[in-house]
Coordinates of N, CA and C in Angstrom, one line a residue:
X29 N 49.1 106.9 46.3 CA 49.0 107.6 47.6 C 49.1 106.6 48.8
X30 N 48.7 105.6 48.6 CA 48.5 104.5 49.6 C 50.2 104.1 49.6
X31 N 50.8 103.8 48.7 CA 52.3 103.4 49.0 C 52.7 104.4 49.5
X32 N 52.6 105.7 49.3 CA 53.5 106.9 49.8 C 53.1 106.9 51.5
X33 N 51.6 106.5 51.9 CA 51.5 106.5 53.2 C 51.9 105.0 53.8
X34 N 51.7 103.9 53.3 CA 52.6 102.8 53.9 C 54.2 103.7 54.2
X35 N 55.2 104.1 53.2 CA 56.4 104.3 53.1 C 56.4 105.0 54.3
X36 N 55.9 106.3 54.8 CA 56.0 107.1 55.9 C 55.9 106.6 57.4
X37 N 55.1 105.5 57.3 CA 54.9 105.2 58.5 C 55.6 103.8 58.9
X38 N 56.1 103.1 57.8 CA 57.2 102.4 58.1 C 58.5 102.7 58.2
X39 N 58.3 104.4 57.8 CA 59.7 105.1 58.2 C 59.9 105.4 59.6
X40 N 58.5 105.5 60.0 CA 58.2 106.7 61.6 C 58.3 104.9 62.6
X41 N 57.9 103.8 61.7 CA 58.0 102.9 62.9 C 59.7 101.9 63.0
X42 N 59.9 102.6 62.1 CA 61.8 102.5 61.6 C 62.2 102.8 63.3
X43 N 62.3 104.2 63.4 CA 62.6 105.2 63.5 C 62.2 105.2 65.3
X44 N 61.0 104.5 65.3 CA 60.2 104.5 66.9 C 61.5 102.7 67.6
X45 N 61.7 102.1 66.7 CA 62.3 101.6 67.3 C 63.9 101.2 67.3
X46 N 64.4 102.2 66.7 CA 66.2 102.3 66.8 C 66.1 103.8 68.0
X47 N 65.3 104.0 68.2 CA 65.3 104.7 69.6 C 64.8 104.6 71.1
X48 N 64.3 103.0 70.7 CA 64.0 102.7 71.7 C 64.8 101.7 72.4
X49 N 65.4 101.5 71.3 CA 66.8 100.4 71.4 C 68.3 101.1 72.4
X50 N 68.4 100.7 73.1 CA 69.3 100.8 74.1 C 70.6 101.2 73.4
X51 N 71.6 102.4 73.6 CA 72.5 102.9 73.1 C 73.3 102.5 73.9
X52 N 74.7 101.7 72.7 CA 75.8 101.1 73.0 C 76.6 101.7 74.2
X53 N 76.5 101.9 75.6 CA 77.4 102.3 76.4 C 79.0 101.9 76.1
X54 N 79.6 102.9 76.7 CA 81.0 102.7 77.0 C 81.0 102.4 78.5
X55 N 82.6 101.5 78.6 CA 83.0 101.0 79.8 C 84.6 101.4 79.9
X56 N 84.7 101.6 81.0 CA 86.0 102.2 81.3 C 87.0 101.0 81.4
X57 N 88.3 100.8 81.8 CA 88.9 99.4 81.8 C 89.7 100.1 83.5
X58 N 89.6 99.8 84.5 CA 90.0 100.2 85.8 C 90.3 99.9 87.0
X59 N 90.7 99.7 87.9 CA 91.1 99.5 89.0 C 90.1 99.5 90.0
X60 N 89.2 99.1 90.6 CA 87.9 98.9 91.3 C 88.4 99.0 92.9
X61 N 87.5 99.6 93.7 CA 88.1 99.3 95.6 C 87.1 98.9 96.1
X62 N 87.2 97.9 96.7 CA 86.0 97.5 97.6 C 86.1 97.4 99.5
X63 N 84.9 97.7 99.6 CA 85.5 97.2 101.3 C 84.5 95.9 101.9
X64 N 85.0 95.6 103.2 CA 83.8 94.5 103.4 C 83.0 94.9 103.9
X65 N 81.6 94.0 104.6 CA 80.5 94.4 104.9 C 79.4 93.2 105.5
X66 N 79.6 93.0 106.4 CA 79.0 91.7 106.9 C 79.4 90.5 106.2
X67 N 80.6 90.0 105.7 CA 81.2 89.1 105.0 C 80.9 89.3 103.3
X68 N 80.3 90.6 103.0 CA 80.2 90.4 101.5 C 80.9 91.9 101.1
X69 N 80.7 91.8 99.8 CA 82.1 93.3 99.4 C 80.6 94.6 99.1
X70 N 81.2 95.3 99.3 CA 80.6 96.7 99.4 C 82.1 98.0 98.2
X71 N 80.8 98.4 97.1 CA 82.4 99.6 96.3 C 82.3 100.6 97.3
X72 N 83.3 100.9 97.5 CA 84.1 102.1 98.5 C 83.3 103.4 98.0
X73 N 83.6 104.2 99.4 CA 82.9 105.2 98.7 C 83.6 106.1 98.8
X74 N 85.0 106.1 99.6 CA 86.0 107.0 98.8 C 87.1 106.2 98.2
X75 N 88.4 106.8 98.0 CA 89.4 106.4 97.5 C 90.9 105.4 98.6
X76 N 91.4 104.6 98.0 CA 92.1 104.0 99.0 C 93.3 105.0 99.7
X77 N 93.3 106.1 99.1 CA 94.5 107.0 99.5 C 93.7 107.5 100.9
X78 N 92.3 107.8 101.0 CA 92.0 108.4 102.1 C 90.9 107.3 103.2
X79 N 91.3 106.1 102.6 CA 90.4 105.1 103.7 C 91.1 104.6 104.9
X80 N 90.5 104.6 106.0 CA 91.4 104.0 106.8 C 91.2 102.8 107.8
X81 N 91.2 101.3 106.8 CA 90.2 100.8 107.7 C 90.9 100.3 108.9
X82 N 89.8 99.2 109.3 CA 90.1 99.1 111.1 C 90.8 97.9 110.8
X83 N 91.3 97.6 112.3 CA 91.9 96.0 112.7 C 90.7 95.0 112.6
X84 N 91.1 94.2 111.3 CA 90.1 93.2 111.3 C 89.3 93.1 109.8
X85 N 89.6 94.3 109.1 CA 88.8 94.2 108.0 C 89.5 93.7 106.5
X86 N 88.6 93.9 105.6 CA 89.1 93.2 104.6 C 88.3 94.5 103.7
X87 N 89.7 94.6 102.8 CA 89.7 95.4 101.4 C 90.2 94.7 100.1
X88 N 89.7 94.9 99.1 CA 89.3 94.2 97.8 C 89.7 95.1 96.4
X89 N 90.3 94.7 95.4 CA 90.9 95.1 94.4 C 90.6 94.4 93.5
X90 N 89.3 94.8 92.4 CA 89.3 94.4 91.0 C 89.5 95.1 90.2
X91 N 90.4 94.4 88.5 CA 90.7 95.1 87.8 C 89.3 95.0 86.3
X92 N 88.9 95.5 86.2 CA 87.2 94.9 85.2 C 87.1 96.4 84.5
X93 N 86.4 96.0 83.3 CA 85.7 97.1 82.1 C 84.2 97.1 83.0
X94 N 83.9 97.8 83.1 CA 82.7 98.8 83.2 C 82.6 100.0 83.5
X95 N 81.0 100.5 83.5 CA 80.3 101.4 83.3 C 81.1 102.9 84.5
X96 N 80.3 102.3 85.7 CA 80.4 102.6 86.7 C 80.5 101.8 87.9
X97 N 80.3 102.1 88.9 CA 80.5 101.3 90.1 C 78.4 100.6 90.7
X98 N 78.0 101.0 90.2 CA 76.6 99.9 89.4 C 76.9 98.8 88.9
X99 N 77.3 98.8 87.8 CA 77.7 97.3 87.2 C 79.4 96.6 87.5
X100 N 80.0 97.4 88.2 CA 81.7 97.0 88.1 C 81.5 95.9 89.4
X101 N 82.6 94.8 88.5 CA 82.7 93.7 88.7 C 83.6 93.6 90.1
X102 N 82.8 92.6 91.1 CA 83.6 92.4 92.4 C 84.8 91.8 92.2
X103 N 85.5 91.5 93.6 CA 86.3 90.7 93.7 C 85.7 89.3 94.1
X104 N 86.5 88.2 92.8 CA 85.5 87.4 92.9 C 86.3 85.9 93.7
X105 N 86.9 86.7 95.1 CA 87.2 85.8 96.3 C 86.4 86.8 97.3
X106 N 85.5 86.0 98.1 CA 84.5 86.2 99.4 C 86.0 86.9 100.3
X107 N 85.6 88.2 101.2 CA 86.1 88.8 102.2 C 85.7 87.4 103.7
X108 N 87.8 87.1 104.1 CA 87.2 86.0 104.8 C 88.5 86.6 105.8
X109 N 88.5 87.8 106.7 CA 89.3 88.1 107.5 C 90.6 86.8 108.0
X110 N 89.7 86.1 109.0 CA 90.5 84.9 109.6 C 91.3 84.0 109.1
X111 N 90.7 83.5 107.6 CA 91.2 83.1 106.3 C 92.5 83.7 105.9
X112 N 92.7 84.9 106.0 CA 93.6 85.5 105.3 C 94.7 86.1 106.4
X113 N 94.4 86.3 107.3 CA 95.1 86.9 108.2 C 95.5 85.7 109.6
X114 N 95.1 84.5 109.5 CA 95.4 83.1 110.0 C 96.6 83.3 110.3
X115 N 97.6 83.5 109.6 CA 99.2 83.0 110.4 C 99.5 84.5 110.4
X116 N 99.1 85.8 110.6 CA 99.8 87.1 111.4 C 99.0 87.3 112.9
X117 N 99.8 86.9 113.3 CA 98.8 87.4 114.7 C 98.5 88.7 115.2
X118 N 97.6 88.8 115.8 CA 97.6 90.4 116.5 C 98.7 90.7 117.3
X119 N 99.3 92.3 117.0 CA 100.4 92.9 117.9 C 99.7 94.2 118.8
X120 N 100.2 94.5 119.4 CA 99.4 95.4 120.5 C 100.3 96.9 119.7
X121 N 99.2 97.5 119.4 CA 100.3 99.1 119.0 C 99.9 98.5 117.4
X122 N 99.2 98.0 116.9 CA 99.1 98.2 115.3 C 97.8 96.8 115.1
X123 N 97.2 97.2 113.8 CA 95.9 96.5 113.2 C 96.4 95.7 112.1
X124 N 95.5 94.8 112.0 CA 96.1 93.8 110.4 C 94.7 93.9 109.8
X125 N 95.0 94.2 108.4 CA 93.7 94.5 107.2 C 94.3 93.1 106.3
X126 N 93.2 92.5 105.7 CA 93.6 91.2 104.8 C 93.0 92.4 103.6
X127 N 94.1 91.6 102.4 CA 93.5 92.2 101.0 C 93.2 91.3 100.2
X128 N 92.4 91.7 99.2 CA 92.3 90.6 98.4 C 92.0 91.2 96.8
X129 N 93.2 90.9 96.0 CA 93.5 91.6 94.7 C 93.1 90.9 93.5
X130 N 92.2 90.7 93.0 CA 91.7 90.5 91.6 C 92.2 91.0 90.3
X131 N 92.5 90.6 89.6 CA 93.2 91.2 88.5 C 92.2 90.6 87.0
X132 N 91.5 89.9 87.8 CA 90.0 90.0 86.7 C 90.3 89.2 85.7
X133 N 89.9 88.6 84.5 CA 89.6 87.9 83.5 C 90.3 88.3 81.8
X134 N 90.4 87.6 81.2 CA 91.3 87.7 79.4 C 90.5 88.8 79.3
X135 N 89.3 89.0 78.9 CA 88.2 89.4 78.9 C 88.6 90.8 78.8
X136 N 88.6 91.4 80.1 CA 88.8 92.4 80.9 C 90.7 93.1 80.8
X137 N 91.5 92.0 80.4 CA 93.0 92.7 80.1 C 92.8 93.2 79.3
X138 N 94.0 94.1 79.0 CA 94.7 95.3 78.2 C 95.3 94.0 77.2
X139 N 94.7 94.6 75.8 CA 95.4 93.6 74.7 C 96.4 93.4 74.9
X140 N 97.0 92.1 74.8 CA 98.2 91.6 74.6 C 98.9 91.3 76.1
X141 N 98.0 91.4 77.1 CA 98.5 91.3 78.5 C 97.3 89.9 79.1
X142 N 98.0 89.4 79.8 CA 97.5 88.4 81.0 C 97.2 88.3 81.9
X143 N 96.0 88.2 82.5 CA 95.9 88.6 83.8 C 96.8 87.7 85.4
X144 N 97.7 88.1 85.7 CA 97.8 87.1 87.5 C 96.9 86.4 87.8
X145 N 97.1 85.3 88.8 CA 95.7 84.8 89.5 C 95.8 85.8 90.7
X146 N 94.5 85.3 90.8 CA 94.4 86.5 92.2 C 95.2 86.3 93.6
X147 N 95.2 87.1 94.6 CA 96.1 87.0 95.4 C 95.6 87.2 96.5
X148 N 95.8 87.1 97.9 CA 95.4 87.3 99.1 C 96.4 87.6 99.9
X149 N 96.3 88.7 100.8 CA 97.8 89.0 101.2 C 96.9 89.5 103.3
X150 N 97.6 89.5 103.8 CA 97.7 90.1 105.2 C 98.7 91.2 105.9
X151 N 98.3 92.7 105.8 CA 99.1 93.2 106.1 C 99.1 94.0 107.4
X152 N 100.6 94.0 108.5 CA 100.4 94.3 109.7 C 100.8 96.2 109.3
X153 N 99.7 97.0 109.7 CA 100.1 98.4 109.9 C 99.9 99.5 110.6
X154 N 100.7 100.2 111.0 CA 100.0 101.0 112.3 C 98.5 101.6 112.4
X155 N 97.9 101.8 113.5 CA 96.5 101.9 113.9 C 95.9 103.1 112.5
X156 N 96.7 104.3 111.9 CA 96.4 104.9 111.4 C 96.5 105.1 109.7
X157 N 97.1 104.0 109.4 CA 97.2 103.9 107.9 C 96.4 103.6 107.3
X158 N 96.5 103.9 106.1 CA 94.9 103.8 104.7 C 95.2 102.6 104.3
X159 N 94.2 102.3 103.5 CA 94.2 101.2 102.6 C 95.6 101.3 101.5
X160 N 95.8 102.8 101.3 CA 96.5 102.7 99.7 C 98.0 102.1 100.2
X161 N 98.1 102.3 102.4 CA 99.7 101.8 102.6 C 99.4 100.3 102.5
X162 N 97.9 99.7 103.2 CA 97.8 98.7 103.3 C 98.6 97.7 102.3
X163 N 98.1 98.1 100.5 CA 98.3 97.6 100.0 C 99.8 97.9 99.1
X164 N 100.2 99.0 99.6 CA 101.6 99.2 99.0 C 102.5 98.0 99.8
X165 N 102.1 97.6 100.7 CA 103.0 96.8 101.8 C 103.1 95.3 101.2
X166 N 102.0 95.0 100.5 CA 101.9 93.4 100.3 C 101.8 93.4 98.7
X167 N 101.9 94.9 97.5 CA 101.8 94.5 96.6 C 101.8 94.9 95.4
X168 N 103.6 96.0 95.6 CA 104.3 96.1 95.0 C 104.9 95.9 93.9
X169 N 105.3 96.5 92.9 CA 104.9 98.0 92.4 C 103.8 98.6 92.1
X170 N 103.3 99.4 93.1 CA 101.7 100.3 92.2 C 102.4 101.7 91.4
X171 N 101.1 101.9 90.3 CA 101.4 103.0 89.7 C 100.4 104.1 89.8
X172 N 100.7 105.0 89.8 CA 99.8 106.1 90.0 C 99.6 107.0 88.6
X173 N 98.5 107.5 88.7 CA 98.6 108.9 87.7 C 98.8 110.0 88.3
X174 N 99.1 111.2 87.3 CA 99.4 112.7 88.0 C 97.9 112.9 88.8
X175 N 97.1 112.4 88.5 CA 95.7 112.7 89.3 C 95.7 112.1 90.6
X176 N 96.8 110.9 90.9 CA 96.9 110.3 92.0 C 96.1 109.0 91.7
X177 N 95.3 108.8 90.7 CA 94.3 107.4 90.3 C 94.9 106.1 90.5
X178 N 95.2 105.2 91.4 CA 95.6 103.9 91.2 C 95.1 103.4 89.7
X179 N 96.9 103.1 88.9 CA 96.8 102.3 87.0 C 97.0 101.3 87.2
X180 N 98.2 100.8 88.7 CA 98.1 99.2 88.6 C 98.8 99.2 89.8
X181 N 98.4 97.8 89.9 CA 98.8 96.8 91.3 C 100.0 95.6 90.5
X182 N 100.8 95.7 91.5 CA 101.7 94.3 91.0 C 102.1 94.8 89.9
X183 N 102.3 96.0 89.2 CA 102.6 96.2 88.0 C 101.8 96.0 87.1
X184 N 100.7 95.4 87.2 CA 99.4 95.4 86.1 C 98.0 95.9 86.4
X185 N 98.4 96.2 85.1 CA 98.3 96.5 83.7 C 100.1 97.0 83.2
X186 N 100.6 96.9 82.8 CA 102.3 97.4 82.2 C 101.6 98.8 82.2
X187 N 100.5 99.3 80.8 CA 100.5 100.6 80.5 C 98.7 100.9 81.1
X188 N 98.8 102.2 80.5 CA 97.2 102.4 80.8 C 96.6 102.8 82.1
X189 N 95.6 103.9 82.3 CA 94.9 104.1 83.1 C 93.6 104.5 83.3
X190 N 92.4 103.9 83.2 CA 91.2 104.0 83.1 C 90.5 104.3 81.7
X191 N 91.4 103.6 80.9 CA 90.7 104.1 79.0 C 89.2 103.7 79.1
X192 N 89.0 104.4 78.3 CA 87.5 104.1 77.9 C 87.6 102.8 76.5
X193 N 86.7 102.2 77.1 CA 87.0 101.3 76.0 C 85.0 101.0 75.4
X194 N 85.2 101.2 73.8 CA 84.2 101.6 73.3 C 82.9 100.6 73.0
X195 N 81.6 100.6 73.1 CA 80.9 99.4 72.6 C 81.2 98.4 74.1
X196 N 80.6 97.2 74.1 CA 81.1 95.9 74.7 C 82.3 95.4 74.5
X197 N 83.1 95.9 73.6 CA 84.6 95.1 73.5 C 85.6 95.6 74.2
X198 N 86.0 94.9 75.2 CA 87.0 95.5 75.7 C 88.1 95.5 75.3
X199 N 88.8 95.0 74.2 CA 89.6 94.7 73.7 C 90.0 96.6 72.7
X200 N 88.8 97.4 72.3 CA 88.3 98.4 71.6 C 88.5 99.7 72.4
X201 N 89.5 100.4 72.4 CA 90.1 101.3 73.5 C 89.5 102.3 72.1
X202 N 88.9 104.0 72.6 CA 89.9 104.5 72.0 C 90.0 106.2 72.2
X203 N 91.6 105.4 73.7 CA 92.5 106.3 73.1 C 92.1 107.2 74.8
X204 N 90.6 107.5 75.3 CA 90.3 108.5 75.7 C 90.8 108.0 77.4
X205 N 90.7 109.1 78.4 CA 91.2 108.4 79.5 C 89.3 109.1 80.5
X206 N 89.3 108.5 81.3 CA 87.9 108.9 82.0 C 87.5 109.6 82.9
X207 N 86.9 110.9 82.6 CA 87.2 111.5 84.2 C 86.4 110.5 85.0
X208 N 87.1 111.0 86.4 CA 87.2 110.1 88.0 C 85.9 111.0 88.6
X209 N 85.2 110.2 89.4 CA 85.3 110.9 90.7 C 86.0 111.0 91.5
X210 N 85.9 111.9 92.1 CA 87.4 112.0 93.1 C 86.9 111.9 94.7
X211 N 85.9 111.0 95.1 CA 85.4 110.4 96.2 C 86.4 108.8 96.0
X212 N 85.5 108.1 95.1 CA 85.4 106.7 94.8 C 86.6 106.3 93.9
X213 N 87.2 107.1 93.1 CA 88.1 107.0 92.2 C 87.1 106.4 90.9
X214 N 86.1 106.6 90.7 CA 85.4 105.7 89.5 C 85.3 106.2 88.4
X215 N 85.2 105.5 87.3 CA 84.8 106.7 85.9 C 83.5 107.3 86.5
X216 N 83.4 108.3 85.7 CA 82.0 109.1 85.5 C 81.3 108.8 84.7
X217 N 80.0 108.5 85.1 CA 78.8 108.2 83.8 C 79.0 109.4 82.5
X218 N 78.6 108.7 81.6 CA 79.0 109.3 80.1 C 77.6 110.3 80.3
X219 N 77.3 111.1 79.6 CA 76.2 111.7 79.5 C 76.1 111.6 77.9
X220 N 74.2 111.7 78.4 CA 73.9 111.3 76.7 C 74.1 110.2 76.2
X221 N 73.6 108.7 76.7 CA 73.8 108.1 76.5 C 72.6 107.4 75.8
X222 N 71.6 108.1 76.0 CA 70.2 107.6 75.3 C 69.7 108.7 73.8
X223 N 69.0 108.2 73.6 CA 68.6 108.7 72.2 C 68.0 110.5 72.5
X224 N 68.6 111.2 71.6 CA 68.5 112.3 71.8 C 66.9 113.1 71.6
X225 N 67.0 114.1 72.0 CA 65.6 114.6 71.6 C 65.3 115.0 70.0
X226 N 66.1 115.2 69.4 CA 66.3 115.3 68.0 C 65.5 114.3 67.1
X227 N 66.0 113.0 67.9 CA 65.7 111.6 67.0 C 64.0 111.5 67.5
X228 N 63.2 111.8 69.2 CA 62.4 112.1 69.1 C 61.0 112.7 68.5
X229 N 61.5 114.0 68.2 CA 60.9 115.0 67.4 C 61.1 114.8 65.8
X230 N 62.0 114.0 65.3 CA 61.8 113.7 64.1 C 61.1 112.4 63.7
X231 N 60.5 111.6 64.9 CA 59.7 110.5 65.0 C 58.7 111.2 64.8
X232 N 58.1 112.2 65.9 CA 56.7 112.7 66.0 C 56.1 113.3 64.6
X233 N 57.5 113.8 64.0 CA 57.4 114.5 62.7 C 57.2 113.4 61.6
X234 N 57.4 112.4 61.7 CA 57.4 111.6 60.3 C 55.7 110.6 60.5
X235 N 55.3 110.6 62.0 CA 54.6 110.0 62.2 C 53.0 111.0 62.1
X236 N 53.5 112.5 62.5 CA 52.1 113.1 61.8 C 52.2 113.4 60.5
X237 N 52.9 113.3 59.8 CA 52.8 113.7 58.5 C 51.9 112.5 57.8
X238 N 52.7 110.9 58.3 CA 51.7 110.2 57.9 C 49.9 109.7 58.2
X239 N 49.9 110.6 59.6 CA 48.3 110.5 59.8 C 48.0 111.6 58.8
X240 N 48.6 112.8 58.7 CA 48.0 113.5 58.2 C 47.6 113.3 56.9
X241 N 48.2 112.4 55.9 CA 48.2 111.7 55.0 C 47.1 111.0 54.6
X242 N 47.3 110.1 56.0 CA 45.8 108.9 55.8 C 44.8 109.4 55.6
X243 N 44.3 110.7 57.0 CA 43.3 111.4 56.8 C 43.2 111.8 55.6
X244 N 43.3 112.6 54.9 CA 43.4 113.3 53.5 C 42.9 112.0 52.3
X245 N 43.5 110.7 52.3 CA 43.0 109.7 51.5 C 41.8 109.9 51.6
X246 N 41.0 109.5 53.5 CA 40.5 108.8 53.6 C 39.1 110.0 53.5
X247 N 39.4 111.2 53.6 CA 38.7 112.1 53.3 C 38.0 112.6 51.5
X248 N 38.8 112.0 50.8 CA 38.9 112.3 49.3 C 38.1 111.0 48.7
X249 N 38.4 110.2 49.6 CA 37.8 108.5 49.1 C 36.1 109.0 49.8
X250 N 36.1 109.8 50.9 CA 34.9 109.9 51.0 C 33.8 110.9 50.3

């Protein structure tokens, strides 16, 4: 009886902690927008198709695997207007936006692809254009999906558009594509990402069976 109640409760403390253990998230592989913000990057909070920023600012392009725009990785050159926009001068009748395009790390490519070094560009455009002409101006070929999702800048990524890629490995695609928000352009958090209630209630279940157990010894021994 005593091994049958050891066995249960090293089942139930099995069991208390592969559910307490953090479940392997997925990370999307994607195109990231940032804007600036007292010299540091801020994620957009809508899409570059409907941003329109002003004369003087600085917008940011990383390509990175993650979650959501929580953990997704900046552009890892500082927003430095004057820096980047130094030899366009101001014209009267139109605004200059500097960009700055990251194409991220081995890490973070699409198997069998290399990432660019990053780039910095300055582009002059009328007072009313978005970011997405901003950057069609200085950084040619982008690709779109039928959803309208910026898949790549400069041509990169060749293929692919927001896979999910499974576990930590980015390299581990499979297959799925992510819904967007359609503010931000971001993946959507996965739901259900933590241990279900199932795994719960079958903790509670293995762990009263074993008190119930004990008691019963410990009642019979008395």
């Amino acid at each position: 009886m005593r091994r049958r109640i050891l066995a249960v409760l090293g089942l139930g403390a099995l069991l208390a902690v592969l559910a307490a253990a953090p479940a392997q998230a997925a990370g999307y592989r994607y195109w990231s927008f940032w804007q600036s913000t007292g010299g540091t990057w801020t994620y957009a909070t809508e899409g570059p198709a409907t941003a329109r920023p002003a004369d003087g600012s600085v917008n940011g392009f990383r390509f990175s695997v993650s979650e959501d725009s929580g953990d997704s990785a900046q552009p890892r050159t500082a927003p430095d207007f004057a820096a980047v926009c130094a030899d366009t001068p101001a014209r009267e009748g139109t605004k200059r936006v500097a960009l700055v395009v990251d194409f991220g790390t081995p890490e973070d490519a699409v198997p069998g692809e290399t990432p660019p070094a990053t780039r910095t560009a300055c582009a002059r455009l009328a007072p009313d254009a978005t970011s997405a002409e901003a950057l069609a101006q200085v950084a040619k070929p982008l690709r779109y999906n039928g959803d309208a999702l910026l898949c790549a800048i400069s041509g990169y990524p060749r293929a692919g558009c927001g896979e999910k890629v499974s576990g930590a490995d980015p390299s581990d695609t499979s297959g799925s594509t992510a819904p967007r928000d359609t503010a931000a352009g971001e993946p959507a958090d996965d739901a259900g990402s933590g241990p279900s209630v199932g795994v719960y209630a079958g903790i509670a279940a293995v762990l009263a069976l074993g008190a119930a157990a004990l008691w019963k010894s410990r009642r019979r021994r008395g």
